[in-house]
CSV table of C-alpha atoms and ligand atoms in Angstrom, one decimal:
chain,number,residue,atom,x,y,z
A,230,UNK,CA,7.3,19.7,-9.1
A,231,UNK,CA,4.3,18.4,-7.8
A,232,UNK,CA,2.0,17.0,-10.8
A,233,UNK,CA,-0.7,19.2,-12.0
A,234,UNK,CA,-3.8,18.5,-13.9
A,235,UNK,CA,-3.1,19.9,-17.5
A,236,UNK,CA,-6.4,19.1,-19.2
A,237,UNK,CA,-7.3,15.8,-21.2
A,238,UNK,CA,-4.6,13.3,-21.9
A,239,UNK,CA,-4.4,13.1,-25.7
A,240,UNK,CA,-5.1,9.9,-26.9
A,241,UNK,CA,-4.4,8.2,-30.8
A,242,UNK,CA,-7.6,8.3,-32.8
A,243,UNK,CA,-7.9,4.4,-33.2
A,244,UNK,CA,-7.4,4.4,-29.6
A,245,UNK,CA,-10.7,6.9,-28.9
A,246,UNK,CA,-12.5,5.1,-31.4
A,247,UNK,CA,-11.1,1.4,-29.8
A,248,UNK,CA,-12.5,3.4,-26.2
A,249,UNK,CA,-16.0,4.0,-27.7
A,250,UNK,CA,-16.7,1.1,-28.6
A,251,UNK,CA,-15.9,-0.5,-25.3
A,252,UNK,CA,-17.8,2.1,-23.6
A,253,UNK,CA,-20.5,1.2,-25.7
A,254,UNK,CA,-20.6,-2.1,-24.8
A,255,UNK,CA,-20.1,-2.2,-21.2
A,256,UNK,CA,-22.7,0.6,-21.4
A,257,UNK,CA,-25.3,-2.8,-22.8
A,258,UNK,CA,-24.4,-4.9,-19.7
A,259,UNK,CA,-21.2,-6.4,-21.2
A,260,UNK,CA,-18.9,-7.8,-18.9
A,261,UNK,CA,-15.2,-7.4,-20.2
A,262,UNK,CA,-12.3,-9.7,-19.5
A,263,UNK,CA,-9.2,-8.8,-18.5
A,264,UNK,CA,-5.9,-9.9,-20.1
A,265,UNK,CA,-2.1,-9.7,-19.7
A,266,UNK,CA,-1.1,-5.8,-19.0
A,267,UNK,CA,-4.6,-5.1,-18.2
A,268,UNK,CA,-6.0,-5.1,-21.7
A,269,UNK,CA,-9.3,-5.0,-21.5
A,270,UNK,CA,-11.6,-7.3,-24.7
A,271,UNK,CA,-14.8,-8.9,-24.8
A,272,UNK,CA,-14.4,-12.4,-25.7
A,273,UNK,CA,-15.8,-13.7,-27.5
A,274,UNK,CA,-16.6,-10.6,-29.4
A,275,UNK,CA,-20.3,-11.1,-29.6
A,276,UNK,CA,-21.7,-7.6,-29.8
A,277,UNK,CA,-22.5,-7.0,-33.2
A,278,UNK,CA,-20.1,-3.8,-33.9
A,279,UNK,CA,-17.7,-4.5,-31.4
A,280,UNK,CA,-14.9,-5.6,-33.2
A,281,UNK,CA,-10.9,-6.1,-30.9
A,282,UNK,CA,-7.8,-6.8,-31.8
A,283,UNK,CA,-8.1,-8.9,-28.9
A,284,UNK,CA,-6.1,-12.0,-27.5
A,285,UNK,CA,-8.0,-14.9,-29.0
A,286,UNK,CA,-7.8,-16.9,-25.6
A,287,UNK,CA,-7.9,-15.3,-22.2
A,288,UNK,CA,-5.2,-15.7,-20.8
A,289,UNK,CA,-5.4,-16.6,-17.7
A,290,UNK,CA,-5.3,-20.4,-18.4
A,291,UNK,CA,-2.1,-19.8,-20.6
A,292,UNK,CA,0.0,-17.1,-18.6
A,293,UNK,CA,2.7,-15.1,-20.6
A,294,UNK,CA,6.1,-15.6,-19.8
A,295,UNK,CA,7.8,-12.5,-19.0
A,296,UNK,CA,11.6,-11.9,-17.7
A,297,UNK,CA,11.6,-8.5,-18.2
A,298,UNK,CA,13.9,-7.0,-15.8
A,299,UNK,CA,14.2,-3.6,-13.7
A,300,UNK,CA,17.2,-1.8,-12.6
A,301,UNK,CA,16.3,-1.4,-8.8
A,302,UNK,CA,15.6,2.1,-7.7
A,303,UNK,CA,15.2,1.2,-4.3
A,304,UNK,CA,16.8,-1.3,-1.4
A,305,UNK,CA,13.0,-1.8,-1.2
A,306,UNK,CA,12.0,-2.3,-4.1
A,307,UNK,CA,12.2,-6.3,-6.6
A,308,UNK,CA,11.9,-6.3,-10.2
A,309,UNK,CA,9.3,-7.7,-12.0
A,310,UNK,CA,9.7,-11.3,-13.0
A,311,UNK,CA,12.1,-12.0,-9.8
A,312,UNK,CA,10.5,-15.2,-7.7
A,313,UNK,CA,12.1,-15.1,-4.7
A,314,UNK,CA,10.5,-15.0,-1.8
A,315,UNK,CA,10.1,-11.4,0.2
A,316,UNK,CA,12.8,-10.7,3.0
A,317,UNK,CA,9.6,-10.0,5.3
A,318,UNK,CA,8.3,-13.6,6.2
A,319,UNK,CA,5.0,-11.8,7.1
A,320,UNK,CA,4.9,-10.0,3.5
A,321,UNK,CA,5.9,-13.8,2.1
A,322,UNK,CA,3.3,-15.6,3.9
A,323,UNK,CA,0.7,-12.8,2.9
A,324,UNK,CA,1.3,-11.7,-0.7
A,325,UNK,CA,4.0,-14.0,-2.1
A,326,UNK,CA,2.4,-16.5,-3.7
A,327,UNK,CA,-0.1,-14.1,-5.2
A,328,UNK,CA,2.6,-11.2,-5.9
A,329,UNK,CA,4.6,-13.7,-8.2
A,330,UNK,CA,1.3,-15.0,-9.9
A,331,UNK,CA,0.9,-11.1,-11.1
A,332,UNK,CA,4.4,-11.0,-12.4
A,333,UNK,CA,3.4,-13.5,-15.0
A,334,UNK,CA,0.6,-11.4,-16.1
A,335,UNK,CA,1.4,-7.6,-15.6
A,336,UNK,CA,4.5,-5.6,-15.5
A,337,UNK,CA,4.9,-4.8,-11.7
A,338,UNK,CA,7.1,-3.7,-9.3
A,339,UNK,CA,7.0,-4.4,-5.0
A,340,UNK,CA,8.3,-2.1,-2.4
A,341,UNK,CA,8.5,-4.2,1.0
A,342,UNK,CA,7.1,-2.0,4.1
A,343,UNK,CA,6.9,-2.4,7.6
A,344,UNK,CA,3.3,-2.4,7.5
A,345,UNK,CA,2.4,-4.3,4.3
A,346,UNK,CA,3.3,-4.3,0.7
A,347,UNK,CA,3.3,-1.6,-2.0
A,348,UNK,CA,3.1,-2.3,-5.5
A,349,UNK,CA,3.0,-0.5,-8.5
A,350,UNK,CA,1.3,-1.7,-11.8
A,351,UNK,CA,1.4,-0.4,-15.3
A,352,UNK,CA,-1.0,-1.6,-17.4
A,353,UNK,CA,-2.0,-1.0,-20.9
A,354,UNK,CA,-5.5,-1.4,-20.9
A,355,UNK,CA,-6.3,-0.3,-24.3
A,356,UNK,CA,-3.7,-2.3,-26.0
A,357,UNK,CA,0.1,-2.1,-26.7
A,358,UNK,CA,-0.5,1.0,-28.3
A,359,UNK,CA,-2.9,2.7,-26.4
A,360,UNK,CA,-1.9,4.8,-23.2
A,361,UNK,CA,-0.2,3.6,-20.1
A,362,UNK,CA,-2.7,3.4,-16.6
A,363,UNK,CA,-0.3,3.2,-13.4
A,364,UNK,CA,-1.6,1.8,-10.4
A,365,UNK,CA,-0.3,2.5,-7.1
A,366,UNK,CA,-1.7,0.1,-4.4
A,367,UNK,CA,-1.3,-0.6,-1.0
A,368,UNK,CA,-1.9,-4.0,0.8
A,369,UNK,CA,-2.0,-4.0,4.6
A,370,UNK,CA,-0.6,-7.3,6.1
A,371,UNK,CA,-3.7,-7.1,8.3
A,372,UNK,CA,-6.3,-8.2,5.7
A,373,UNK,CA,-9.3,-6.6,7.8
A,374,UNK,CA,-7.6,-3.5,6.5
A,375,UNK,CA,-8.6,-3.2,2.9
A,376,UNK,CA,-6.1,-2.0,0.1
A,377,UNK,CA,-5.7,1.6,-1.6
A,378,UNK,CA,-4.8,2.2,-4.4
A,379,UNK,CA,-4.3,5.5,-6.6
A,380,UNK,CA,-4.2,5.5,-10.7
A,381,UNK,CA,-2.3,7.7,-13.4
A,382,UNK,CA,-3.0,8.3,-16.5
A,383,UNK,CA,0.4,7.6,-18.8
A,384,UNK,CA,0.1,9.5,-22.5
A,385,UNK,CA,2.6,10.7,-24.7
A,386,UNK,CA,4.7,11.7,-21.8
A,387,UNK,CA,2.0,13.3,-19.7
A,388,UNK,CA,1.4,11.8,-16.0
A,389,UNK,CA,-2.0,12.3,-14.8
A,390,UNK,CA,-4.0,11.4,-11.8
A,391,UNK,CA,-7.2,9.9,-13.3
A,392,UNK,CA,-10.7,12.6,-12.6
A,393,UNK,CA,-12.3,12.0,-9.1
A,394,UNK,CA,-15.2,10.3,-10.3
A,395,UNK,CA,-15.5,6.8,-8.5
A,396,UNK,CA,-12.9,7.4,-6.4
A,397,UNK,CA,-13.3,7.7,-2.4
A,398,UNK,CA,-13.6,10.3,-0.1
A,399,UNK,CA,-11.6,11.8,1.2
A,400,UNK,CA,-8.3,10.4,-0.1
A,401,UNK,CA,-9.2,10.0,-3.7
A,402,UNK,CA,-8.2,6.3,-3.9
A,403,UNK,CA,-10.1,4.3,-6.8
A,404,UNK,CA,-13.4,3.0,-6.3
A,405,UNK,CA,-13.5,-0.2,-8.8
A,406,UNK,CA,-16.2,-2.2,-6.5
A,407,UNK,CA,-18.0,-2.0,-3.5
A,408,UNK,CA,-17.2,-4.2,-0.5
A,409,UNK,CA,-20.6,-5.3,-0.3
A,410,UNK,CA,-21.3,-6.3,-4.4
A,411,UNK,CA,-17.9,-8.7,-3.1
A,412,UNK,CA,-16.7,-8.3,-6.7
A,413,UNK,CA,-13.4,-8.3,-4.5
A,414,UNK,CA,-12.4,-9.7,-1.1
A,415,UNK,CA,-9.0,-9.8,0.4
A,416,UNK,CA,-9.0,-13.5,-0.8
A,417,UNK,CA,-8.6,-13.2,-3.6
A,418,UNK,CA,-5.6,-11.6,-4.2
A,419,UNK,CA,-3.9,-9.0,-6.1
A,420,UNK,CA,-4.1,-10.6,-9.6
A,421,UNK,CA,-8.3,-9.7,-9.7
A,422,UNK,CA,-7.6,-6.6,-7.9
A,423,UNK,CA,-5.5,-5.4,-10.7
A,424,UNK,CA,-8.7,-6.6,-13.0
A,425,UNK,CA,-10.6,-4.6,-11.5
A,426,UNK,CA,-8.7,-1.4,-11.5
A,427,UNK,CA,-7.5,-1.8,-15.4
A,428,UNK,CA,-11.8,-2.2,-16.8
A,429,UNK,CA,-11.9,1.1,-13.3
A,430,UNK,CA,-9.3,3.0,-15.9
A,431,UNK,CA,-11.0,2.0,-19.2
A,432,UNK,CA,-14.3,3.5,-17.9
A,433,UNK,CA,-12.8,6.8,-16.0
A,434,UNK,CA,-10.9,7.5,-19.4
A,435,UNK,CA,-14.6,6.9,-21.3
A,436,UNK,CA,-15.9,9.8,-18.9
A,437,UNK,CA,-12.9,11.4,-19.1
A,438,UNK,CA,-12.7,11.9,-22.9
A,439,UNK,CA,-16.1,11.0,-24.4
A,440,UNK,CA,-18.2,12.3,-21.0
A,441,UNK,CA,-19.7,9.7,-19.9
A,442,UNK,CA,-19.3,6.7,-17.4
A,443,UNK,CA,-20.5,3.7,-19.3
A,444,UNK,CA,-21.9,0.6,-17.0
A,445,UNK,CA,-23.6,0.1,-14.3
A,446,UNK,CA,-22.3,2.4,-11.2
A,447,UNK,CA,-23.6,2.9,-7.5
A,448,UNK,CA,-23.6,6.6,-6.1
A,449,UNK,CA,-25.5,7.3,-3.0
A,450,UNK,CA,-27.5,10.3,-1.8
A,451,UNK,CA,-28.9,13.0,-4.5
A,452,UNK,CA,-25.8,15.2,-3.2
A,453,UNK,CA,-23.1,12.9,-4.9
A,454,UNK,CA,-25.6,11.8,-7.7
A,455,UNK,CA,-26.1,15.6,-8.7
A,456,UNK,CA,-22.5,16.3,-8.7
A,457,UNK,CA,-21.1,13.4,-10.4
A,458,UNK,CA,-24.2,11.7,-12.4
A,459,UNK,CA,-24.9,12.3,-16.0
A,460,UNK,CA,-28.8,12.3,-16.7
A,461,UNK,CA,-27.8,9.5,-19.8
A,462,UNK,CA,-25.7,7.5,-17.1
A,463,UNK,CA,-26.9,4.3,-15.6
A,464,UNK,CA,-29.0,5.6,-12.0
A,465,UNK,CA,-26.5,5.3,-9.1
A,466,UNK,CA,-29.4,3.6,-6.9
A,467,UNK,CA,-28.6,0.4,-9.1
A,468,UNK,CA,-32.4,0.2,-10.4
A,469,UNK,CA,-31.1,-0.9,-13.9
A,470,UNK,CA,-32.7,2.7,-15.3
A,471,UNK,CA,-30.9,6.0,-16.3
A,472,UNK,CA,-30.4,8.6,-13.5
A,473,UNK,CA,-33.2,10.9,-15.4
A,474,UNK,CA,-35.4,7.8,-15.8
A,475,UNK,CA,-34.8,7.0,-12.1
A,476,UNK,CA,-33.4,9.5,-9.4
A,477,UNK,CA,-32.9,12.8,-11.5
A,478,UNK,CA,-36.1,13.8,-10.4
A,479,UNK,CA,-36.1,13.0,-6.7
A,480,UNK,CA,-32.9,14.4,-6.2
A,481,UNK,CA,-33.6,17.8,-8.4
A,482,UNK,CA,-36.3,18.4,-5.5
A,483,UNK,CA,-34.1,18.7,-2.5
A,484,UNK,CA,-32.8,21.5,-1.3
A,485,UNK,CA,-28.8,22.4,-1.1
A,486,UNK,CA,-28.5,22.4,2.1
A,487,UNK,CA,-30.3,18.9,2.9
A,488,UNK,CA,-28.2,17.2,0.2
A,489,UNK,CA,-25.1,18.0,1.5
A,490,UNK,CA,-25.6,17.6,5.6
A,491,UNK,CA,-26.8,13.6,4.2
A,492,UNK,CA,-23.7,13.3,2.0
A,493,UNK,CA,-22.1,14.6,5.2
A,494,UNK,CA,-23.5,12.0,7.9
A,495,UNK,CA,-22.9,9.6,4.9
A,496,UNK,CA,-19.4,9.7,4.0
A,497,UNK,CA,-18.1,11.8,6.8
A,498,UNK,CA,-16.5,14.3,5.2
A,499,UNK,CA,-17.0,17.2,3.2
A,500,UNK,CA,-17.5,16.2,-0.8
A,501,UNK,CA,-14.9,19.1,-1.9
A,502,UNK,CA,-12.2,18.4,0.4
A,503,UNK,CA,-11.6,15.0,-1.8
A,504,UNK,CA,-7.8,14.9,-3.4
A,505,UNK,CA,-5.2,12.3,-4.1
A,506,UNK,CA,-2.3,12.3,-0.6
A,507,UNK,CA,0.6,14.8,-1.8
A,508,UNK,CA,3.2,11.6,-0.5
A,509,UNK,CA,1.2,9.6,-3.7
A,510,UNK,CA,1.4,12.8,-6.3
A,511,UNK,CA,4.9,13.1,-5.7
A,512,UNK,CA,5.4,8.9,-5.5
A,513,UNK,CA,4.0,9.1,-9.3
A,514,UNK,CA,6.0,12.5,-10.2
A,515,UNK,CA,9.6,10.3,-9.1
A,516,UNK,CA,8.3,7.7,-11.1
A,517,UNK,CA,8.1,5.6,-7.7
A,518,UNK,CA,11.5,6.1,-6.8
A,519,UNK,CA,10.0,7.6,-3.5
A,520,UNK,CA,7.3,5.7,-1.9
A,521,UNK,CA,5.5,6.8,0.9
A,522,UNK,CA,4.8,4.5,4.4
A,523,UNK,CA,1.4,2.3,4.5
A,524,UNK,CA,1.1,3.8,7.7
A,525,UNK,CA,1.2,7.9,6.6
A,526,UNK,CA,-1.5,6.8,4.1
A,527,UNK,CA,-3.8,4.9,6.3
A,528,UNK,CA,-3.9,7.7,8.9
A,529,UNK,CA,-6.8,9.2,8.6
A,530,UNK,CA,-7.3,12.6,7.0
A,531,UNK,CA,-3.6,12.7,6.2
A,532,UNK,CA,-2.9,14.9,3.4
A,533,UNK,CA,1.1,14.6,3.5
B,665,ZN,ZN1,-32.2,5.6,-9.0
């Protein structure tokens, strides 16, 4: 059975009230770190009411030991903590060095392909006992081809692929940065990467559950804005103001049919038709046992 979206994941109460005030804080320009299993803090704590049971150092400079070990489901797949190098000398020479630098910070799992590497992450992004965010990412060997990566929502036994909302057309994949803010390049590797995607789940859940994206966020053309921006949510034209302080307005004005023909020649392809690759739903529902090819989910428009 194919995974099915069953409503709001159901999360602790310490854990909505640990979520709101993150929200509330990256919603006044805070800029989070990151640490081990994706747990995402402000550090030092400066905002007034924000108040973590975070790490007291970030962790980066000191990075956890870890030698927890996983029964391999797969010829293709390593366990987590393992440092030799990848059978592919391509994979090696590409994502070696910055695969086993992960290891030592998040609880991952590689899947060697012809075409690249897979790799599956799960994080804990609100703390150890907060839910579980998965992420399923593919890395290209060819680094002008960018990764993709999917995210599921882990809670009290529930699987869920996280709401659409900053994720891409048409395949759904997460949307954690734009290539041209370069909050990411292909240089820098898959540790950052799976930075970025862990603070991605923290705010997707704050829509999710409290209905509202907190932060900063770029959405273009009054098609997508009207859809998928809240009037209290920062403008997606990245003015600094609210969408109704900024483009609410504006885009309330044009007509149906002109906002969708631009979101059309924009993002070629129809703003419905957006849904996560079946080969990914049931990757997550056999707990990544079965792993689709790079190449069926780089073909375009595949929906396998
Ligand atoms: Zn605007």
């Amino acid at each position: 059975m194919l995974l099915k979206d069953c409503g709001k994941p159901a999360f602790s109460k310490s854990t909505i009230s640990r979520l709101a005030h993150l929200g509330r804080a990256i919603d006044h320009g805070a800029s989070p770190l990151v640490f081990d299993d994706g747990f995402v803090g402000l550090n030092p704590p400066t905002e007034s009411e924000v108040i973590y049971d975070a790490p007291s150092t970030y962790t980066r400079d000191r990075p956890a030991t870890r030698s927890r070990k996983r029964r391999s489901t797969s010829s293709r797949s390593r366990p987590t903590g393992e440092a030799e190098p990848f059978s592919s000398a391509a994979i090696e020479a590409a994502y070696g060095t910055g695969f086993r630098l992960l290891v030592r910070h998040y609880k991952a799992i590689s899947y060697e392909d012809e075409k690249g590497l897979w790799v599956v992450i799960k994080t804990r992004p609100l703390g150890s006992d907060g839910p579980q965010a998965h992420f399923v990412i593919a890395l290209p060997l060819r680094k002008e081809i960018w990764p993709k990566a999917w995210a599921f929502s882990v809670a009290n036994g529930r699987r869920q692929p996280f709401p659409l909302k900053h994720t891409n057309f048409p395949d759904a994949s997460i949307c954690a940065f734009t290539r041209e803010s370069k909050a990411w390049t292909p240089d820098d590797g898959i540790l950052p990467l799976a930075d970025h995607y862990s603070l991605w789940a923290v705010k997707s859940w704050h829509r999710w559950l409290l209905g509202r994206w907190p932060g900063r966020q770029i959405g273009v053309g009054a098609h997508y804005r009207r859809q998928e921006f809240l009037p209290d949510e920062w403008c997606g034209c990245d003015s600094g103001k609210r969408y109704r302080d900024c483009h609410l307005a504006a885009d309330s004005l044009v007509s149906n049919d002109f906002a969708i023909n631009e979101f059309e020649n924009l993002f070629h392809t129809p703003y419905a038709t957006r849904t996560v690759p079946k080969s990914i739903l049931r990757a997550a529902d056999t707990r990544w046992k079965v792993i689709p090819t790079l190449q069926e989910i780089y073909q375009p428009h595949s929906r396998r």
